[in-house]
CSV table of C-alpha atoms and ligand atoms in Angstrom, one decimal:
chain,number,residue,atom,x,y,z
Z,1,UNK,CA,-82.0,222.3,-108.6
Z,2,UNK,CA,-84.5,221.8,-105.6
Z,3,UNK,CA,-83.2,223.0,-102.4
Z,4,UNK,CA,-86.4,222.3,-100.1
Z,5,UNK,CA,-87.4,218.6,-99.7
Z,6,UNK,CA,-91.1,218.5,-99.2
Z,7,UNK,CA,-92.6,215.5,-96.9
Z,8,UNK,CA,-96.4,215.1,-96.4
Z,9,UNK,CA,-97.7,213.1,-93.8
Z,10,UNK,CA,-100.7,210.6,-93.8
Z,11,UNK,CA,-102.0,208.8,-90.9
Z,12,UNK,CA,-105.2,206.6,-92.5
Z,13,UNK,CA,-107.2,203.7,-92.1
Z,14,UNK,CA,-108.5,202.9,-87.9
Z,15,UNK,CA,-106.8,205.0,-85.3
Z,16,UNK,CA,-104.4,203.3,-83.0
Z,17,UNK,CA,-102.0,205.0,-79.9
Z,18,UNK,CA,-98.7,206.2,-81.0
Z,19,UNK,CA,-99.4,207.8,-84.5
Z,20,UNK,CA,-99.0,210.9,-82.6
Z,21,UNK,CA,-95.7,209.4,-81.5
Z,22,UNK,CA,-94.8,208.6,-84.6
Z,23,UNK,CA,-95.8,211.8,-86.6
Z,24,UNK,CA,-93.5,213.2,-84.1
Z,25,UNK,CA,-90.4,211.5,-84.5
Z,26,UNK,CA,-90.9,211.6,-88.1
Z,27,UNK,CA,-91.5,215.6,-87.9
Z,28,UNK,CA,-88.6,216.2,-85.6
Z,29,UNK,CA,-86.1,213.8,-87.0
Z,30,UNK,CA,-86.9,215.6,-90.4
Z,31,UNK,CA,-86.2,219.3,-89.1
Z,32,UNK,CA,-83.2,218.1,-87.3
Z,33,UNK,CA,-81.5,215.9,-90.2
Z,34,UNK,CA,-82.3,217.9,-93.2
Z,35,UNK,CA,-81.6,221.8,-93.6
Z,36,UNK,CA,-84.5,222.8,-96.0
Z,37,UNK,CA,-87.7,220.6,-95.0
Z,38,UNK,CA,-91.3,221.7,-95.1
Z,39,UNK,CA,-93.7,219.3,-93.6
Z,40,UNK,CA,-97.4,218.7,-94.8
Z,41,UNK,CA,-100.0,216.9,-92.9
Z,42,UNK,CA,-103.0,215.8,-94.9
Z,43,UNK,CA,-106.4,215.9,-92.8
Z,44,UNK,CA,-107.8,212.6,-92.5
Z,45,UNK,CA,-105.7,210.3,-94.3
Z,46,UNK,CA,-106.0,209.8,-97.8
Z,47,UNK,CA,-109.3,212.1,-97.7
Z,48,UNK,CA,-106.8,215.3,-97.2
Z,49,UNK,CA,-104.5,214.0,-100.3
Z,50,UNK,CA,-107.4,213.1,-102.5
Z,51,UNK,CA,-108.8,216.9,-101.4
Z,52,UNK,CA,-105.7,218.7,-101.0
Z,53,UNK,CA,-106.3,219.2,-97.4
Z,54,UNK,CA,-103.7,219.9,-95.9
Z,55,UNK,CA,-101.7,222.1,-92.8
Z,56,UNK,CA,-98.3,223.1,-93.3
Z,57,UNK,CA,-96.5,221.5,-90.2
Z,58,UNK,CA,-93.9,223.8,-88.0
Z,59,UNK,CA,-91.1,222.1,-85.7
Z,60,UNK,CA,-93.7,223.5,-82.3
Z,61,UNK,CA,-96.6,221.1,-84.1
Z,62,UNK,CA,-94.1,217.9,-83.0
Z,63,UNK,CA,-94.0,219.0,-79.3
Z,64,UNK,CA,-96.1,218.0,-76.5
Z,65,UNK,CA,-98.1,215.1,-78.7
Z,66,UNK,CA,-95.4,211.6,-77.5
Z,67,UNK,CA,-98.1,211.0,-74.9
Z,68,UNK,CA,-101.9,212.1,-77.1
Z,69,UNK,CA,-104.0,209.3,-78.5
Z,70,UNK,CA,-105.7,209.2,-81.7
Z,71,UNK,CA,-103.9,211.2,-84.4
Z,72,UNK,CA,-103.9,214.8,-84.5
Z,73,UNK,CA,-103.9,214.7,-88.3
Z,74,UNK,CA,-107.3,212.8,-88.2
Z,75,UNK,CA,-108.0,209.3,-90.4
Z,76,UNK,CA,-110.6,207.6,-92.6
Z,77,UNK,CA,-111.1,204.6,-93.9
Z,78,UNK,CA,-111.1,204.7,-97.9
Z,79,UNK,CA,-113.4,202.2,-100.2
Z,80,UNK,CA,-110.9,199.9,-102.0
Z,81,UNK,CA,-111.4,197.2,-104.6
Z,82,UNK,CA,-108.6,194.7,-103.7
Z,83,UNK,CA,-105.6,194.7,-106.0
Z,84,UNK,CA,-107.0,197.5,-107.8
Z,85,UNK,CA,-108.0,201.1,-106.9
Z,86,UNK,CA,-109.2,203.7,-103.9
Z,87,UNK,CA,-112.4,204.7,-105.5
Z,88,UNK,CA,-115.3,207.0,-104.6
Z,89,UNK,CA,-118.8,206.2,-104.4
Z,90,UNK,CA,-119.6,205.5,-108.0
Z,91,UNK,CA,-116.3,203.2,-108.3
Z,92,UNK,CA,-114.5,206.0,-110.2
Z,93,UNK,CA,-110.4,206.2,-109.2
Z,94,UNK,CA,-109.3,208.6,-106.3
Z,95,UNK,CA,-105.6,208.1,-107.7
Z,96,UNK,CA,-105.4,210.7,-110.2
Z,97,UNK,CA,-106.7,213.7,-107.4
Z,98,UNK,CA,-104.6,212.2,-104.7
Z,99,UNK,CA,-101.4,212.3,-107.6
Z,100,UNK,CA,-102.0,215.9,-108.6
Z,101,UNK,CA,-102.1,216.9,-104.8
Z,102,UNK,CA,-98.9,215.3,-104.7
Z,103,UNK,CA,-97.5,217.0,-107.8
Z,104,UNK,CA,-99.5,220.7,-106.5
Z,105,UNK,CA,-97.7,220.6,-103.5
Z,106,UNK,CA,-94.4,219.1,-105.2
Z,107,UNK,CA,-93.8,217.0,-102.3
Z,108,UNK,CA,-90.6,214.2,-102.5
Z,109,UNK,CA,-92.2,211.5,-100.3
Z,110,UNK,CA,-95.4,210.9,-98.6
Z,111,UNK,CA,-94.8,209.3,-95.0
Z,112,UNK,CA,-97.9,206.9,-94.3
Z,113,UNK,CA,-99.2,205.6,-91.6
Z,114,UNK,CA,-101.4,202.4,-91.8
Z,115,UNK,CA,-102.6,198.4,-91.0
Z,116,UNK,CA,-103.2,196.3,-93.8
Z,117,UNK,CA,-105.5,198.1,-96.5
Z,118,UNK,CA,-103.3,201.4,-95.9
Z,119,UNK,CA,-100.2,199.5,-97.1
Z,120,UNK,CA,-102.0,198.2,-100.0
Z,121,UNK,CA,-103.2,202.0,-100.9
Z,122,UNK,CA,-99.5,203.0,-100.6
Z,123,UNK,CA,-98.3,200.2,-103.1
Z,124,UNK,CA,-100.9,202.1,-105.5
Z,125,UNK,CA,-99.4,205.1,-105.0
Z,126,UNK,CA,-96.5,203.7,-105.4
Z,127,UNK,CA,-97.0,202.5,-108.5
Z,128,UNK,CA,-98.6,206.0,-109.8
Z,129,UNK,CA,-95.2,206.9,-109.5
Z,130,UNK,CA,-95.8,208.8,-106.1
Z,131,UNK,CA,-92.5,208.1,-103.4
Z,132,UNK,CA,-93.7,206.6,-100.6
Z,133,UNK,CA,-92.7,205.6,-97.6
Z,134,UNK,CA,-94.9,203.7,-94.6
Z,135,UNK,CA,-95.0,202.6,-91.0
Z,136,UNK,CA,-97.3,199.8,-89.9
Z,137,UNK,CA,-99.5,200.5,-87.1
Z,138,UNK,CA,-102.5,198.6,-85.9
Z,139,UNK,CA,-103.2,197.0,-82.6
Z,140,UNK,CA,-104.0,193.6,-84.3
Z,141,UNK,CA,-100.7,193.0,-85.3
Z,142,UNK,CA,-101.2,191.7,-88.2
Z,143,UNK,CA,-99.0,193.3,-90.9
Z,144,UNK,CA,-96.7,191.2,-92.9
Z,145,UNK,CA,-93.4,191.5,-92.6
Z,146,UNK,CA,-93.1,192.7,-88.9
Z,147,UNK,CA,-92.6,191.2,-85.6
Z,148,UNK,CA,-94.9,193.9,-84.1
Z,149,UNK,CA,-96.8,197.1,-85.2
Z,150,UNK,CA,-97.6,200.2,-82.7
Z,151,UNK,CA,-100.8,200.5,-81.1
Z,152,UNK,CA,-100.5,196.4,-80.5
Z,153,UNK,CA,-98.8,196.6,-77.3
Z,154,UNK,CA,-101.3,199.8,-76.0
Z,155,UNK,CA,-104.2,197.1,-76.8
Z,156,UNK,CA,-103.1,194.2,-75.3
Z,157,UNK,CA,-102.6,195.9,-72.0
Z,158,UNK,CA,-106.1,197.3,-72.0
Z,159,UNK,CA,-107.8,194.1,-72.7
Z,160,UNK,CA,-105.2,192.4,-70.1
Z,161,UNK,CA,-106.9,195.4,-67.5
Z,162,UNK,CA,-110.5,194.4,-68.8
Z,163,UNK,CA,-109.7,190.7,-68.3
Z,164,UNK,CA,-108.1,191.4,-65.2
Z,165,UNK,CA,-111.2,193.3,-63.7
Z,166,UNK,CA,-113.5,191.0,-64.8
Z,167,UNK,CA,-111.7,188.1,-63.2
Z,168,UNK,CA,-112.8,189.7,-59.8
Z,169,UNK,CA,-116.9,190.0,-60.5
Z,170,UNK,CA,-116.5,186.6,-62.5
Z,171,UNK,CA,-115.0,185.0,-59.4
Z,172,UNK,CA,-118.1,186.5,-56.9
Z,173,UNK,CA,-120.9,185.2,-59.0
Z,174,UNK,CA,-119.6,182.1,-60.0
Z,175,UNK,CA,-120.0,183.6,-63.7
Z,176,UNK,CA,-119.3,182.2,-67.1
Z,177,UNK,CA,-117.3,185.4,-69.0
Z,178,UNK,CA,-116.8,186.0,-72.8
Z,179,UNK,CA,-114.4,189.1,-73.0
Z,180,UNK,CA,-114.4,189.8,-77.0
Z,181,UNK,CA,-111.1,191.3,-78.1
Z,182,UNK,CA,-110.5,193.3,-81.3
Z,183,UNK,CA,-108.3,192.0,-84.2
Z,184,UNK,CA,-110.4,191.3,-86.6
Z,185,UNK,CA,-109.7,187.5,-88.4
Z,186,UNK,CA,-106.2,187.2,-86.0
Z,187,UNK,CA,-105.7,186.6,-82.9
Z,188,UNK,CA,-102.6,188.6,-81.7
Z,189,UNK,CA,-104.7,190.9,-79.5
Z,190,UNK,CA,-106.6,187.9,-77.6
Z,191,UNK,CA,-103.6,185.6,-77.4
Z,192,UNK,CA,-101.7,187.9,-75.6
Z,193,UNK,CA,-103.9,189.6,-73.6
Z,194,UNK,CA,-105.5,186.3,-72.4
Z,195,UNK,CA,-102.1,184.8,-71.6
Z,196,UNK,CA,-101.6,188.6,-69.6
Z,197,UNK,CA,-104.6,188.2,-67.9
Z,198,UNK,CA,-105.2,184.4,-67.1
Z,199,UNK,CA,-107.8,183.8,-69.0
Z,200,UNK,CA,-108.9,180.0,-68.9
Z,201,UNK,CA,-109.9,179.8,-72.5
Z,202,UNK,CA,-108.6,181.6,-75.6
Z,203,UNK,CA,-110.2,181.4,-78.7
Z,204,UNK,CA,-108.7,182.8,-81.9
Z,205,UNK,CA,-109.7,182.6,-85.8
Z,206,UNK,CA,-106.6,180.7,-86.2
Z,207,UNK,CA,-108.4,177.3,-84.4
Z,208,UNK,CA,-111.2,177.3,-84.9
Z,209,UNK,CA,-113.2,176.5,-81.6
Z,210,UNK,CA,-115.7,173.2,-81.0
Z,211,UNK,CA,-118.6,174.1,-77.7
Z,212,UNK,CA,-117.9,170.9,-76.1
Z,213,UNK,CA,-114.7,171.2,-75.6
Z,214,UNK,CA,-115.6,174.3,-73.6
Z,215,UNK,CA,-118.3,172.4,-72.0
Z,216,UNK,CA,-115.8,170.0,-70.7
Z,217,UNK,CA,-113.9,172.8,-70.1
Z,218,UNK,CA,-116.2,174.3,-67.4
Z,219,UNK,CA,-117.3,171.2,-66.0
Z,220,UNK,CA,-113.6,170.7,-65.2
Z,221,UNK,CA,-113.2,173.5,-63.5
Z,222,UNK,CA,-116.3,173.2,-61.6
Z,223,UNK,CA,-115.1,169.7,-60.0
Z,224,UNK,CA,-111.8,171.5,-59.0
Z,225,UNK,CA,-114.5,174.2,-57.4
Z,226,UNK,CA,-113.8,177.1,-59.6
Z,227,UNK,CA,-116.9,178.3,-60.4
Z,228,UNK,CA,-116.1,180.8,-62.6
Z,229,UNK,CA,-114.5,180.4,-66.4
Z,230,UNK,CA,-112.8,183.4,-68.1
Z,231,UNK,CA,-113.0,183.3,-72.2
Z,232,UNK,CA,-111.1,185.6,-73.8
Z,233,UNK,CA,-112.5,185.6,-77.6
Z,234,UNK,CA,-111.2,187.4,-80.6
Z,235,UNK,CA,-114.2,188.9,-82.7
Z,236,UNK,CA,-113.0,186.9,-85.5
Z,237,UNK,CA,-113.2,183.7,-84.0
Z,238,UNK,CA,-115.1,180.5,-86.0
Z,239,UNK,CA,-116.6,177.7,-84.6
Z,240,UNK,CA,-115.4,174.4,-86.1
Z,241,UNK,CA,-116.7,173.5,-89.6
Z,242,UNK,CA,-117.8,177.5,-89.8
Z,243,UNK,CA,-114.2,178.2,-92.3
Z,244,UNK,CA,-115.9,176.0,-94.4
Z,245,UNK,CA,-118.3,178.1,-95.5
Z,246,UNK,CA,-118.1,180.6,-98.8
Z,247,UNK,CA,-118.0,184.3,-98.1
Z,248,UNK,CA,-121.8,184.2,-99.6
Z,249,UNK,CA,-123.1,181.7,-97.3
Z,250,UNK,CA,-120.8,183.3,-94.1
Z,251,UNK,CA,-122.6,186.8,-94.8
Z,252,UNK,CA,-125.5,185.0,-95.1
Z,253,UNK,CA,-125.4,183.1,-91.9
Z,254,UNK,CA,-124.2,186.0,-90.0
Z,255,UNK,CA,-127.7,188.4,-91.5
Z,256,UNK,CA,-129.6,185.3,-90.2
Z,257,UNK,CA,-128.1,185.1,-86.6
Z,258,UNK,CA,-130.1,187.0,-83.8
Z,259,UNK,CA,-126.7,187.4,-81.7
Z,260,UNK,CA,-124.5,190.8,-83.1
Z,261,UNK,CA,-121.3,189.3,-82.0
Z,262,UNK,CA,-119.6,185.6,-81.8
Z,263,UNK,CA,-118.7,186.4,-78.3
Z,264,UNK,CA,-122.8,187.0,-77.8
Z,265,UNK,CA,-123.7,183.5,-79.7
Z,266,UNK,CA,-121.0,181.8,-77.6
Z,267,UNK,CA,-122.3,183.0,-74.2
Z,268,UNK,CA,-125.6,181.9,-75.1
Z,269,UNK,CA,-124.7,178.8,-76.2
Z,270,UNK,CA,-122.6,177.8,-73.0
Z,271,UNK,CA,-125.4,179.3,-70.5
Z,272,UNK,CA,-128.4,176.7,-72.4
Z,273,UNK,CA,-125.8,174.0,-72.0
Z,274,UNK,CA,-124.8,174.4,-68.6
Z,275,UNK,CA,-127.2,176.0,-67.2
Z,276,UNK,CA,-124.7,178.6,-65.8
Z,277,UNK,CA,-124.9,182.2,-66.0
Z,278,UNK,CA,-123.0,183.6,-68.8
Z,279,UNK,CA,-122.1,187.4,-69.4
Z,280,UNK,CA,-120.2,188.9,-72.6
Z,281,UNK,CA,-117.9,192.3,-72.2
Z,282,UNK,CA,-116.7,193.7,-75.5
Z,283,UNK,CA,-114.2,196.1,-75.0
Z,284,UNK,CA,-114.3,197.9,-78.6
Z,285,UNK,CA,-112.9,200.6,-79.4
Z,286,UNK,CA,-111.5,201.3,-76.0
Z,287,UNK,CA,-108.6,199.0,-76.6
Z,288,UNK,CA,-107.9,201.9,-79.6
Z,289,UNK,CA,-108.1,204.5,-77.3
Z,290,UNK,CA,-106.1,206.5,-74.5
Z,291,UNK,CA,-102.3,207.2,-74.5
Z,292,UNK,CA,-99.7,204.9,-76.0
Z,293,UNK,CA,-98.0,202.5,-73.7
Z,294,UNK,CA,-94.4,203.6,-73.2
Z,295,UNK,CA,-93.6,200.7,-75.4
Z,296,UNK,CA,-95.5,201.9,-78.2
Z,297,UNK,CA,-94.0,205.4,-77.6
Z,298,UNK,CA,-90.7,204.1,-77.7
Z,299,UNK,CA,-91.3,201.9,-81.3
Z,300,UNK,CA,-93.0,204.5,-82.8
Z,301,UNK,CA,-90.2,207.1,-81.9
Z,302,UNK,CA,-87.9,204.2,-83.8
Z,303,UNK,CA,-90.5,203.8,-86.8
Z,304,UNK,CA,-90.3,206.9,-87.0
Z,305,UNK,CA,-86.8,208.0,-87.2
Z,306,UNK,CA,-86.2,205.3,-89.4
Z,307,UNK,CA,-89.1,206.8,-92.0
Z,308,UNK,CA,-86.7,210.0,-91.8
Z,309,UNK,CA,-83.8,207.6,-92.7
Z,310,UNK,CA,-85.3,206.2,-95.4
Z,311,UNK,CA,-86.3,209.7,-96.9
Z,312,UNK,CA,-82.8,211.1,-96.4
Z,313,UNK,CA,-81.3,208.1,-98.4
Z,314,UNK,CA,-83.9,208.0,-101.1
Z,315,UNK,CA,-85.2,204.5,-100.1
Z,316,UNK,CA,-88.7,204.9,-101.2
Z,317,UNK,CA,-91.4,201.8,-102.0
Z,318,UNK,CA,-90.4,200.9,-98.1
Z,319,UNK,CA,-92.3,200.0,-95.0
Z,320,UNK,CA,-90.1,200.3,-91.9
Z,321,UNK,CA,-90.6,197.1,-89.9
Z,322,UNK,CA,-89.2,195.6,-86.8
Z,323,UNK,CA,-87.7,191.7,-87.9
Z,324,UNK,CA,-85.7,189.8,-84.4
Z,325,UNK,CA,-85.3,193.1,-82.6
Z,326,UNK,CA,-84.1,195.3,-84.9
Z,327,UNK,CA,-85.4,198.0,-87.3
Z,328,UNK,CA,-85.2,197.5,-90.8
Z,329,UNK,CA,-87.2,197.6,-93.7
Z,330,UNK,CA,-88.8,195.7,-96.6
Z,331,UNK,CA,-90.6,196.4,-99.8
Z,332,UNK,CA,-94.4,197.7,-99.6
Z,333,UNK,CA,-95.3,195.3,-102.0
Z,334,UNK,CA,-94.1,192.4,-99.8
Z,335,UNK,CA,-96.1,193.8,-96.8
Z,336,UNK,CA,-99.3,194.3,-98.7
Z,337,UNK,CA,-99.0,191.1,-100.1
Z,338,UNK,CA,-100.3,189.0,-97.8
Z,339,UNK,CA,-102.2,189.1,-93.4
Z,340,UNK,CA,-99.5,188.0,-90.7
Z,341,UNK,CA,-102.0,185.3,-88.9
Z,342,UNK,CA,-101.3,183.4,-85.9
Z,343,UNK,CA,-99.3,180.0,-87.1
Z,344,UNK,CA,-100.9,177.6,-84.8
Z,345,UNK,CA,-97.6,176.4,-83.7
Z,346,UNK,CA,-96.3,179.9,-82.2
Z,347,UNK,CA,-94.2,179.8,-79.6
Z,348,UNK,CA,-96.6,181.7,-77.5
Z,349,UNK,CA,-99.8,179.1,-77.8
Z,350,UNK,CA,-97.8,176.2,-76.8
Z,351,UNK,CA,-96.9,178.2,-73.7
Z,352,UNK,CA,-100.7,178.8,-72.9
Z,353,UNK,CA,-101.5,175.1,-73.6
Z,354,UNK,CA,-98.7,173.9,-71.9
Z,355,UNK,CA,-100.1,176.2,-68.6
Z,356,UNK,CA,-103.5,174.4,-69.5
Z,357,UNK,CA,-104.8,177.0,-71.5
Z,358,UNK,CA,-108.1,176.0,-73.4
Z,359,UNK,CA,-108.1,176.9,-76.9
Z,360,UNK,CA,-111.3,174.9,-77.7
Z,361,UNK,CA,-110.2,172.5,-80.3
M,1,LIG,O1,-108.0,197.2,-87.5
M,1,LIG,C1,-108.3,197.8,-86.3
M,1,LIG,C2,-109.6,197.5,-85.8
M,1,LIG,O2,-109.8,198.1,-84.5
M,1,LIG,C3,-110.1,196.0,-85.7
M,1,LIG,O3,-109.5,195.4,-84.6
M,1,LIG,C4,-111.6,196.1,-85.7
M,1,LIG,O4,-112.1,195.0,-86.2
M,1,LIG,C5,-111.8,197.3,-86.7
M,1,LIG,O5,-110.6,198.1,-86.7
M,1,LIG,C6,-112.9,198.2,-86.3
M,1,LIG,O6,-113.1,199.1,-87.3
M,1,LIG,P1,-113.9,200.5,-87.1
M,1,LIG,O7,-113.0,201.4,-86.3
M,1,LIG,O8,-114.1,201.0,-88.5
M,1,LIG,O9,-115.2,200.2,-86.4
């Protein structure tokens, strides 16, 4: 019978703060709970198990890192075809190498790391009869099945700072601002970080957004003599009548656009309308960068030890998730089944409208 349990660890898809957190309270949670571990950390995601790239992980490797960005393990982002396979370049499967790394190394579980294509991967794997078990982690806060996800919380308070900072030139010129957050097609990131920050007007891909509103909007303020409006605009946000389109004709329009960015079409719309001066600030990957917040230190410790729990009682097909407070977990099917999107009756909007918060619709 097998003495040693063997645990390889996968951090994949776009970096976030606190996978270096959470490697570590999955690495040191291991060593202290079980007496015969040996720890494998693949080298950029799925591109280390699909390579067999790999370092053999001592308990001195999980010291020092609570506080690093990034992930020390490196990431990628792998080509998927929804619902189906991680292929390479031609379209043929990366399964069966990624399975036989598994089986070389004789590993019992692979711990992975990942937003909402990573958990999707890790149901495949799952299926290929590989134990797996995951931790969601994305600053857009957008996986199923959780209240929250580390790397969110880091996010939101560096956009809150950008907001915040901008609030101070915005105010001196008498500007129109369009701060473009990160989150792809939800909202999380901008809600949040615009309620954090004051923003006058949020605009998420949840509602979609109509210009006159924040015509009016501006010309409201103005009379009250605040020259200056603060947007706060996720990059996935849609201007009224724009969900309409396909995927087809949405490509399309986009290829045909001159501006790179919504947040670039929308300052130029409102500075021919009101004749103001408009200004855009996208913050990028910045809000991905830089040490975790203590909060996101603190839930990635949790995620973590929980991933060792899991493990220890042979619950594997899981993603560790964080439902009213507590930790728990749920199937990785259920997580990879579907986005978590902003409802547009969330607690959290109504407060910004009720504050007078414009969300443009
Ligand atoms: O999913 C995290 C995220 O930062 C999104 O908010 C953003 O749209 C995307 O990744 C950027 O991806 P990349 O790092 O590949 O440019």
């Amino acid at each position: 019978m097998k003495d040693i349990t063997r645990v390889g660890i996968v951090t994949s898809g776009g970096d976030c703060q606190g996978l270096n957190a959470a490697i570590r309270a999955v690495g040191k949670a291991l060593y202290e709970r079980i007496e015969n571990v040996e720890i494998y950390g693949m080298y950029d995601g799925y591109r280390g198990l699909i390579d067999c790239d790999y370092t053999f992980m001592q308990p001195s490797d999980f010291s020092g890192i609570i506080n690093k960005g990034g992930t020390i393990l490196g990431t990628s982002r792998q080509r998927f075809v929804p619902g189906k396979d991680i292929v390479d370049e031609e379209g043929n499967s990366l399964l069966p190498a990624m399975k036989s790394t598994y089986n070389r190394l004789d590993l019992d579980c692979l711990v992975i790391m990942g937003g909402n294509g990573t958990q999707k991967s890790a149901k495949l794997l799952s299926d290929q009869g590989m134990n797996v078990v995951t931790l969601p982690k994305t600053i857009d806060n957008d996986i199923f099945g959780t209240d929250t996800t580390f790397g969110f919380q880091s996010a939101v308070d560096i956009a809150t700072n950008v907001i915040d900072y901008i609030h101070t030139t915005a105010t001196s010129h008498g500007r129109i601002f369009v701060v473009e957050c990160m989150g792809r097609d939800a909202g999380w990131l901008t809600l949040y970080s615009g309620i954090g920050s004051g923003a006058d007007s949020i605009l998420i891909p949840e509602i979609p957004y109509q210009i006159d509103r924040l015509v009016e909007l501006i010309a409201a303020r103005k009379k009250k003599h605040k020259g200056f409006t603060i947007i706060a605009c996720a990059e996935g946000a849609v201007e009224k009548g724009e969900k309409l389109l396909t995927e087809d004709e949405a490509r399309k329009k986009k290829e045909a656009e001159k501006y790179s960015t919504v947040g670039y079409r929308l300052a130029a719309d409102l500075e021919r309308i009101t004749g103001q001066d408009a200004r855009v600030v996208v913050p990028g990957h910045y809000q991905r960068g830089g040490p975790p917040c203590p909060y996101d230190r603190v839930l990635a410790t949790q995620f973590g030890a929980a991933a060792a729990d899991l493990i220890i009682n042979k619950q594997y097909g899981h993603m560790v998730a964080m439902q009213n407070g507590k930790i728990t977990s749920i199937p990785i099917e259920e997580a990879a089944s579907k986005t978590k999107f902003l409802s547009p009756d969330f607690d959290m909007i109504k407060v910004a409208r009720d504050i007078g918060i414009c969300f443009g619709d």
